[in-house]
PDB file of C-alpha atoms in Angstrom:
ATOM      1  CA  UNK I   1      78.836  12.836  78.612  1.00 45.00           C
ATOM      2  CA  UNK I   2      79.659  10.412  81.446  1.00 47.00           C
ATOM      3  CA  UNK I   3      82.715   8.294  80.816  1.00 50.00           C
ATOM      4  CA  UNK I   4      81.914   4.582  80.648  1.00 46.00           C
ATOM      5  CA  UNK I   5      84.569   1.897  80.966  1.00 42.00           C
ATOM      6  CA  UNK I   6      84.601  -1.180  83.183  1.00 42.00           C
ATOM      7  CA  UNK I   7      88.258  -0.811  84.028  1.00 46.00           C
ATOM      8  CA  UNK I   8      89.322   1.726  86.596  1.00 44.00           C
ATOM      9  CA  UNK I   9      92.766   2.249  85.021  1.00 66.00           C
ATOM     10  CA  UNK I  10      91.159   2.951  81.649  1.00 84.00           C
ATOM     11  CA  UNK I  11      88.711   5.338  83.308  1.00 86.00           C
ATOM     12  CA  UNK I  12      91.560   7.156  85.022  1.00 88.00           C
ATOM     13  CA  UNK I  13      93.385   7.490  81.704  1.00 90.00           C
ATOM     14  CA  UNK I  14      90.252   8.958  80.117  1.00 91.00           C
ATOM     15  CA  UNK I  15      89.817  11.408  82.971  1.00 93.00           C
ATOM     16  CA  UNK I  16      93.491  12.389  82.764  1.00 93.00           C
ATOM     17  CA  UNK I  17      93.099  13.027  79.027  1.00 92.00           C
ATOM     18  CA  UNK I  18      89.971  15.108  79.547  1.00 93.00           C
ATOM     19  CA  UNK I  19      91.432  17.179  82.388  1.00 94.00           C
ATOM     20  CA  UNK I  20      94.644  17.727  80.428  1.00 90.00           C
ATOM     21  CA  UNK I  21      92.557  19.017  77.512  1.00 89.00           C
ATOM     22  CA  UNK I  22      90.872  21.537  79.824  1.00 90.00           C
ATOM     23  CA  UNK I  23      94.329  22.788  80.781  1.00 87.00           C
ATOM     24  CA  UNK I  24      96.039  22.830  77.401  1.00 81.00           C
ATOM     25  CA  UNK I  25      93.072  24.512  75.714  1.00 78.00           C
ATOM     26  CA  UNK I  26      93.274  27.405  78.161  1.00 76.00           C
ATOM     27  CA  UNK I  27      89.820  26.720  79.583  1.00 86.00           C
ATOM     28  CA  UNK I  28      91.595  26.354  82.924  1.00 88.00           C
ATOM     29  CA  UNK I  29      94.388  28.975  82.776  1.00 80.00           C
ATOM     30  CA  UNK I  30      97.627  28.663  84.703  1.00 77.00           C
ATOM     31  CA  UNK I  31      97.036  29.852  88.271  1.00 78.00           C
ATOM     32  CA  UNK I  32      93.321  29.124  88.239  1.00 86.00           C
ATOM     33  CA  UNK I  33      91.644  26.730  90.654  1.00 91.00           C
ATOM     34  CA  UNK I  34      90.016  23.734  89.010  1.00 95.00           C
ATOM     35  CA  UNK I  35      86.527  22.538  90.022  1.00 95.00           C
ATOM     36  CA  UNK I  36      86.229  20.698  93.301  1.00 95.00           C
ATOM     37  CA  UNK I  37      86.392  16.923  93.470  1.00 94.00           C
ATOM     38  CA  UNK I  38      82.599  16.542  93.919  1.00 94.00           C
ATOM     39  CA  UNK I  39      82.014  18.848  90.940  1.00 95.00           C
ATOM     40  CA  UNK I  40      84.363  16.792  88.754  1.00 95.00           C
ATOM     41  CA  UNK I  41      82.685  13.568  89.873  1.00 94.00           C
ATOM     42  CA  UNK I  42      79.329  14.961  88.777  1.00 94.00           C
ATOM     43  CA  UNK I  43      80.676  16.440  85.558  1.00 92.00           C
ATOM     44  CA  UNK I  44      82.513  13.298  84.438  1.00 92.00           C
ATOM     45  CA  UNK I  45      80.170  10.679  85.813  1.00 92.00           C
ATOM     46  CA  UNK I  46      82.924   8.630  87.440  1.00 92.00           C
ATOM     47  CA  UNK I  47      83.775   7.583  90.981  1.00 92.00           C
ATOM     48  CA  UNK I  48      85.550   9.900  93.387  1.00 93.00           C
ATOM     49  CA  UNK I  49      88.559   7.570  93.560  1.00 93.00           C
ATOM     50  CA  UNK I  50      88.968   7.783  89.778  1.00 93.00           C
ATOM     51  CA  UNK I  51      88.949  11.585  89.843  1.00 94.00           C
ATOM     52  CA  UNK I  52      91.396  11.570  92.736  1.00 93.00           C
ATOM     53  CA  UNK I  53      93.711   9.193  90.881  1.00 93.00           C
ATOM     54  CA  UNK I  54      93.661  11.378  87.760  1.00 94.00           C
ATOM     55  CA  UNK I  55      94.280  14.598  89.680  1.00 94.00           C
ATOM     56  CA  UNK I  56      97.186  13.049  91.556  1.00 92.00           C
ATOM     57  CA  UNK I  57      98.704  11.829  88.293  1.00 91.00           C
ATOM     58  CA  UNK I  58      98.504  15.310  86.759  1.00 91.00           C
ATOM     59  CA  UNK I  59      99.972  16.800  89.932  1.00 90.00           C
ATOM     60  CA  UNK I  60     102.842  14.303  89.754  1.00 86.00           C
ATOM     61  CA  UNK I  61     103.460  15.401  86.151  1.00 83.00           C
ATOM     62  CA  UNK I  62     103.555  19.056  87.203  1.00 83.00           C
ATOM     63  CA  UNK I  63     100.339  20.255  85.560  1.00 87.00           C
ATOM     64  CA  UNK I  64      98.398  20.613  88.808  1.00 90.00           C
ATOM     65  CA  UNK I  65      99.306  21.855  92.271  1.00 89.00           C
ATOM     66  CA  UNK I  66      97.310  20.339  95.134  1.00 91.00           C
ATOM     67  CA  UNK I  67      97.160  22.787  98.056  1.00 89.00           C
ATOM     68  CA  UNK I  68      95.722  21.333 101.218  1.00 87.00           C
ATOM     69  CA  UNK I  69      92.863  23.426 102.544  1.00 87.00           C
ATOM     70  CA  UNK I  70      92.777  25.621  99.439  1.00 87.00           C
ATOM     71  CA  UNK I  71      92.093  23.455  96.409  1.00 92.00           C
ATOM     72  CA  UNK I  72      93.877  22.279  93.271  1.00 94.00           C
ATOM     73  CA  UNK I  73      95.386  24.820  90.898  1.00 91.00           C
ATOM     74  CA  UNK I  74      96.740  24.723  87.357  1.00 88.00           C
ATOM     75  CA  UNK I  75     100.524  24.905  87.572  1.00 83.00           C
ATOM     76  CA  UNK I  76     101.563  24.421  83.932  1.00 81.00           C
ATOM     77  CA  UNK I  77     100.130  23.844  80.477  1.00 80.00           C
ATOM     78  CA  UNK I  78     102.114  20.699  79.669  1.00 81.00           C
ATOM     79  CA  UNK I  79     104.223  18.042  81.327  1.00 80.00           C
ATOM     80  CA  UNK I  80     107.366  19.675  79.952  1.00 80.00           C
ATOM     81  CA  UNK I  81     106.274  23.033  81.346  1.00 79.00           C
ATOM     82  CA  UNK I  82     105.774  21.383  84.730  1.00 80.00           C
ATOM     83  CA  UNK I  83     109.282  19.915  84.606  1.00 80.00           C
ATOM     84  CA  UNK I  84     110.738  23.298  83.651  1.00 83.00           C
ATOM     85  CA  UNK I  85     108.880  25.034  86.471  1.00 79.00           C
ATOM     86  CA  UNK I  86     110.427  22.651  88.980  1.00 80.00           C
ATOM     87  CA  UNK I  87     113.868  22.550  87.361  1.00 83.00           C
ATOM     88  CA  UNK I  88     114.355  26.306  87.064  1.00 86.00           C
ATOM     89  CA  UNK I  89     112.465  27.551  90.120  1.00 81.00           C
ATOM     90  CA  UNK I  90     115.759  28.439  91.826  1.00 86.00           C
ATOM     91  CA  UNK I  91     117.694  29.463  88.720  1.00 88.00           C
ATOM     92  CA  UNK I  92     119.818  32.605  88.612  1.00 89.00           C
ATOM     93  CA  UNK I  93     117.475  35.455  87.520  1.00 86.00           C
ATOM     94  CA  UNK I  94     120.193  36.838  85.278  1.00 87.00           C
ATOM     95  CA  UNK I  95     120.477  33.537  83.438  1.00 90.00           C
ATOM     96  CA  UNK I  96     116.713  33.399  82.955  1.00 87.00           C
ATOM     97  CA  UNK I  97     116.797  36.967  81.611  1.00 87.00           C
ATOM     98  CA  UNK I  98     119.558  36.055  79.148  1.00 89.00           C
ATOM     99  CA  UNK I  99     117.579  33.061  77.900  1.00 90.00           C
ATOM    100  CA  UNK I 100     114.420  35.107  77.502  1.00 89.00           C
ATOM    101  CA  UNK I 101     116.356  37.827  75.666  1.00 91.00           C
ATOM    102  CA  UNK I 102     117.786  35.293  73.205  1.00 93.00           C
ATOM    103  CA  UNK I 103     114.431  33.625  72.542  1.00 94.00           C
ATOM    104  CA  UNK I 104     112.497  36.865  72.149  1.00 94.00           C
ATOM    105  CA  UNK I 105     115.105  38.513  69.917  1.00 96.00           C
ATOM    106  CA  UNK I 106     114.998  35.496  67.602  1.00 97.00           C
ATOM    107  CA  UNK I 107     111.192  35.443  67.643  1.00 97.00           C
ATOM    108  CA  UNK I 108     110.932  39.180  66.933  1.00 97.00           C
ATOM    109  CA  UNK I 109     113.362  38.917  64.020  1.00 97.00           C
ATOM    110  CA  UNK I 110     111.309  36.111  62.479  1.00 98.00           C
ATOM    111  CA  UNK I 111     108.014  37.855  63.249  1.00 98.00           C
ATOM    112  CA  UNK I 112     109.118  40.966  61.345  1.00 98.00           C
ATOM    113  CA  UNK I 113     109.748  38.780  58.307  1.00 98.00           C
ATOM    114  CA  UNK I 114     106.799  36.410  58.530  1.00 97.00           C
ATOM    115  CA  UNK I 115     103.928  38.232  60.294  1.00 97.00           C
ATOM    116  CA  UNK I 116     100.522  38.198  58.679  1.00 96.00           C
ATOM    117  CA  UNK I 117      97.812  40.833  58.919  1.00 97.00           C
ATOM    118  CA  UNK I 118      96.078  38.699  61.535  1.00 95.00           C
ATOM    119  CA  UNK I 119      99.310  38.455  63.531  1.00 95.00           C
ATOM    120  CA  UNK I 120      99.628  42.236  63.491  1.00 97.00           C
ATOM    121  CA  UNK I 121      96.061  42.672  64.719  1.00 96.00           C
ATOM    122  CA  UNK I 122      96.702  40.255  67.575  1.00 95.00           C
ATOM    123  CA  UNK I 123      99.967  41.974  68.506  1.00 96.00           C
ATOM    124  CA  UNK I 124      98.318  45.395  68.423  1.00 96.00           C
ATOM    125  CA  UNK I 125      95.468  44.171  70.615  1.00 94.00           C
ATOM    126  CA  UNK I 126      97.936  42.609  73.069  1.00 93.00           C
ATOM    127  CA  UNK I 127      99.931  45.848  73.243  1.00 95.00           C
ATOM    128  CA  UNK I 128      96.737  47.795  73.978  1.00 95.00           C
ATOM    129  CA  UNK I 129      95.806  45.351  76.774  1.00 93.00           C
ATOM    130  CA  UNK I 130      99.307  45.674  78.215  1.00 92.00           C
ATOM    131  CA  UNK I 131      99.104  49.445  78.338  1.00 92.00           C
ATOM    132  CA  UNK I 132      95.641  49.340  79.913  1.00 92.00           C
ATOM    133  CA  UNK I 133      96.905  46.906  82.535  1.00 88.00           C
ATOM    134  CA  UNK I 134      99.825  49.196  83.321  1.00 89.00           C
ATOM    135  CA  UNK I 135      97.494  52.154  83.602  1.00 89.00           C
ATOM    136  CA  UNK I 136      95.276  50.249  86.013  1.00 88.00           C
ATOM    137  CA  UNK I 137      98.166  49.849  88.438  1.00 86.00           C
ATOM    138  CA  UNK I 138      97.406  46.141  88.928  1.00 86.00           C
ATOM    139  CA  UNK I 139     100.757  44.349  88.907  1.00 86.00           C
ATOM    140  CA  UNK I 140      99.328  40.847  88.459  1.00 84.00           C
ATOM    141  CA  UNK I 141      97.205  41.909  85.496  1.00 86.00           C
ATOM    142  CA  UNK I 142     100.177  43.672  83.953  1.00 87.00           C
ATOM    143  CA  UNK I 143     102.390  40.583  84.208  1.00 85.00           C
ATOM    144  CA  UNK I 144      99.783  38.494  82.393  1.00 84.00           C
ATOM    145  CA  UNK I 145      99.190  41.161  79.741  1.00 88.00           C
ATOM    146  CA  UNK I 146     102.915  41.637  79.174  1.00 89.00           C
ATOM    147  CA  UNK I 147     103.384  37.872  78.816  1.00 86.00           C
ATOM    148  CA  UNK I 148     100.502  37.741  76.326  1.00 88.00           C
ATOM    149  CA  UNK I 149     102.119  40.418  74.164  1.00 92.00           C
ATOM    150  CA  UNK I 150     105.420  38.571  74.039  1.00 93.00           C
ATOM    151  CA  UNK I 151     103.596  35.330  73.280  1.00 90.00           C
ATOM    152  CA  UNK I 152     101.792  37.041  70.385  1.00 93.00           C
ATOM    153  CA  UNK I 153     105.161  38.125  68.975  1.00 95.00           C
ATOM    154  CA  UNK I 154     106.537  34.599  69.338  1.00 94.00           C
ATOM    155  CA  UNK I 155     103.437  33.175  67.627  1.00 93.00           C
ATOM    156  CA  UNK I 156     103.993  35.596  64.725  1.00 96.00           C
ATOM    157  CA  UNK I 157     107.404  34.000  64.138  1.00 96.00           C
ATOM    158  CA  UNK I 158     105.531  30.983  62.710  1.00 96.00           C
ATOM    159  CA  UNK I 159     108.189  28.687  64.150  1.00 96.00           C
ATOM    160  CA  UNK I 160     106.227  25.967  65.947  1.00 92.00           C
ATOM    161  CA  UNK I 161     109.221  24.605  67.857  1.00 92.00           C
ATOM    162  CA  UNK I 162     110.163  28.049  69.152  1.00 93.00           C
ATOM    163  CA  UNK I 163     106.536  28.805  70.072  1.00 90.00           C
ATOM    164  CA  UNK I 164     106.106  25.536  71.976  1.00 86.00           C
ATOM    165  CA  UNK I 165     109.411  25.932  73.816  1.00 88.00           C
ATOM    166  CA  UNK I 166     108.520  29.496  74.776  1.00 89.00           C
ATOM    167  CA  UNK I 167     105.070  28.419  75.947  1.00 84.00           C
ATOM    168  CA  UNK I 168     106.581  25.641  78.058  1.00 83.00           C
ATOM    169  CA  UNK I 169     108.924  28.184  79.633  1.00 86.00           C
ATOM    170  CA  UNK I 170     106.032  30.590  80.176  1.00 81.00           C
ATOM    171  CA  UNK I 171     105.485  29.678  83.821  1.00 78.00           C
ATOM    172  CA  UNK I 172     109.163  30.158  84.633  1.00 82.00           C
ATOM    173  CA  UNK I 173     109.304  33.507  82.844  1.00 83.00           C
ATOM    174  CA  UNK I 174     106.120  34.754  84.513  1.00 80.00           C
ATOM    175  CA  UNK I 175     107.388  33.875  87.982  1.00 80.00           C
ATOM    176  CA  UNK I 176     110.640  35.766  87.482  1.00 81.00           C
ATOM    177  CA  UNK I 177     108.846  38.715  85.890  1.00 81.00           C
ATOM    178  CA  UNK I 178     106.349  38.723  88.753  1.00 79.00           C
ATOM    179  CA  UNK I 179     109.204  38.843  91.271  1.00 79.00           C
ATOM    180  CA  UNK I 180     110.997  41.530  89.270  1.00 78.00           C
ATOM    181  CA  UNK I 181     107.951  43.777  88.922  1.00 79.00           C
ATOM    182  CA  UNK I 182     106.839  43.320  92.535  1.00 78.00           C
ATOM    183  CA  UNK I 183     103.496  44.391  93.916  1.00 81.00           C
ATOM    184  CA  UNK I 184     103.677  48.036  92.813  1.00 79.00           C
ATOM    185  CA  UNK I 185     104.074  49.350  89.262  1.00 80.00           C
ATOM    186  CA  UNK I 186     106.607  52.162  89.333  1.00 78.00           C
ATOM    187  CA  UNK I 187     106.460  54.774  86.531  1.00 74.00           C
ATOM    188  CA  UNK I 188     110.239  54.798  86.092  1.00 67.00           C
ATOM    189  CA  UNK I 189     110.220  51.038  85.417  1.00 68.00           C
ATOM    190  CA  UNK I 190     107.830  51.182  82.464  1.00 75.00           C
ATOM    191  CA  UNK I 191     109.180  50.185  79.069  1.00 76.00           C
ATOM    192  CA  UNK I 192     107.479  51.298  75.870  1.00 83.00           C
ATOM    193  CA  UNK I 193     106.917  48.242  73.703  1.00 92.00           C
ATOM    194  CA  UNK I 194     105.517  50.397  70.924  1.00 94.00           C
ATOM    195  CA  UNK I 195     108.911  50.525  69.221  1.00 94.00           C
ATOM    196  CA  UNK I 196     109.081  46.726  69.121  1.00 96.00           C
ATOM    197  CA  UNK I 197     105.608  46.504  67.622  1.00 97.00           C
ATOM    198  CA  UNK I 198     106.406  49.268  65.116  1.00 97.00           C
ATOM    199  CA  UNK I 199     109.522  47.416  63.951  1.00 97.00           C
ATOM    200  CA  UNK I 200     107.476  44.266  63.359  1.00 98.00           C
ATOM    201  CA  UNK I 201     104.872  46.303  61.436  1.00 98.00           C
ATOM    202  CA  UNK I 202     107.682  47.818  59.329  1.00 97.00           C
ATOM    203  CA  UNK I 203     109.200  44.418  58.607  1.00 97.00           C
ATOM    204  CA  UNK I 204     112.524  45.587  60.051  1.00 98.00           C
ATOM    205  CA  UNK I 205     113.913  42.308  61.396  1.00 97.00           C
ATOM    206  CA  UNK I 206     117.113  43.630  62.955  1.00 97.00           C
ATOM    207  CA  UNK I 207     115.417  46.576  64.644  1.00 97.00           C
ATOM    208  CA  UNK I 208     112.737  44.248  66.005  1.00 97.00           C
ATOM    209  CA  UNK I 209     115.378  41.879  67.381  1.00 96.00           C
ATOM    210  CA  UNK I 210     117.262  44.764  68.991  1.00 95.00           C
ATOM    211  CA  UNK I 211     114.099  46.099  70.639  1.00 94.00           C
ATOM    212  CA  UNK I 212     113.105  42.640  71.918  1.00 92.00           C
ATOM    213  CA  UNK I 213     116.535  41.972  73.382  1.00 87.00           C
ATOM    214  CA  UNK I 214     116.339  44.916  75.798  1.00 78.00           C
ATOM    215  CA  UNK I 215     112.848  44.148  77.124  1.00 57.00           C
ATOM    216  CA  UNK I 216     113.329  41.107  79.364  1.00 48.00           C
ATOM    217  CA  UNK I 217     113.486  41.758  83.085  1.00 43.00           C
ATOM    218  CA  UNK I 218     116.811  41.852  84.827  1.00 37.00           C
ATOM    219  CA  UNK I 219     118.802  43.045  81.801  1.00 37.00           C
ATOM    220  CA  UNK I 220     119.671  46.427  83.260  1.00 37.00           C
ATOM    221  CA  UNK I 221     121.531  46.176  86.561  1.00 34.00           C
ATOM    222  CA  UNK I 222     119.810  47.818  89.472  1.00 37.00           C
ATOM    223  CA  UNK I 223     116.532  48.418  87.673  1.00 39.00           C
ATOM    224  CA  UNK I 224     113.363  46.589  86.809  1.00 41.00           C
ATOM    225  CA  UNK I 225     112.320  46.719  83.219  1.00 43.00           C
ATOM    226  CA  UNK I 226     108.635  45.886  83.483  1.00 52.00           C
ATOM    227  CA  UNK I 227     108.782  43.128  80.897  1.00 62.00           C
TER     228      UNK I 227
END
């Protein structure tokens, strides 16, 4: 429905809220290009200047990335994620790996204790997608599938604070994993995540934590771990 408000600032706030919802809901995934300005004008029923104002505000907050001549892309799923992307873009890869290891080991330990049948189905499905992506040889698809598996494990921890923090760090972790994996998937770099998933199925918290702690990229000097 067209947005109707006599005040431009109020209209811009409404547009910002609506565009943010498209991002946070996953309808516009990170890395995707959002509709063009004319398309948004038609969709929302507001003036071009209002759309432009809203897009610029979301870009300032780190959710969108305006690329001249290319379009506007989703950069993060929340304002905090946008801040983290900017803050840690040049961080030491080893430090990022240590942080990811700590978060995922904690999440896996909790997931082994708290996972539901639905959690296990989602984890199993994510593991299957990860293996298919690896088999396809498509590095970009593998990075996304690997990230989805780890996110499913974190979600199974049923710790909302941990899940939100991990999600906000997701862009940072993906970028470092993407750089670590490179453009070619090498057989010797593949890690079997089946043992991690099995430990969560078995309810073995310490084994799950130990398996999760060795998965993050950069943890083994001179090698890439493949997530």
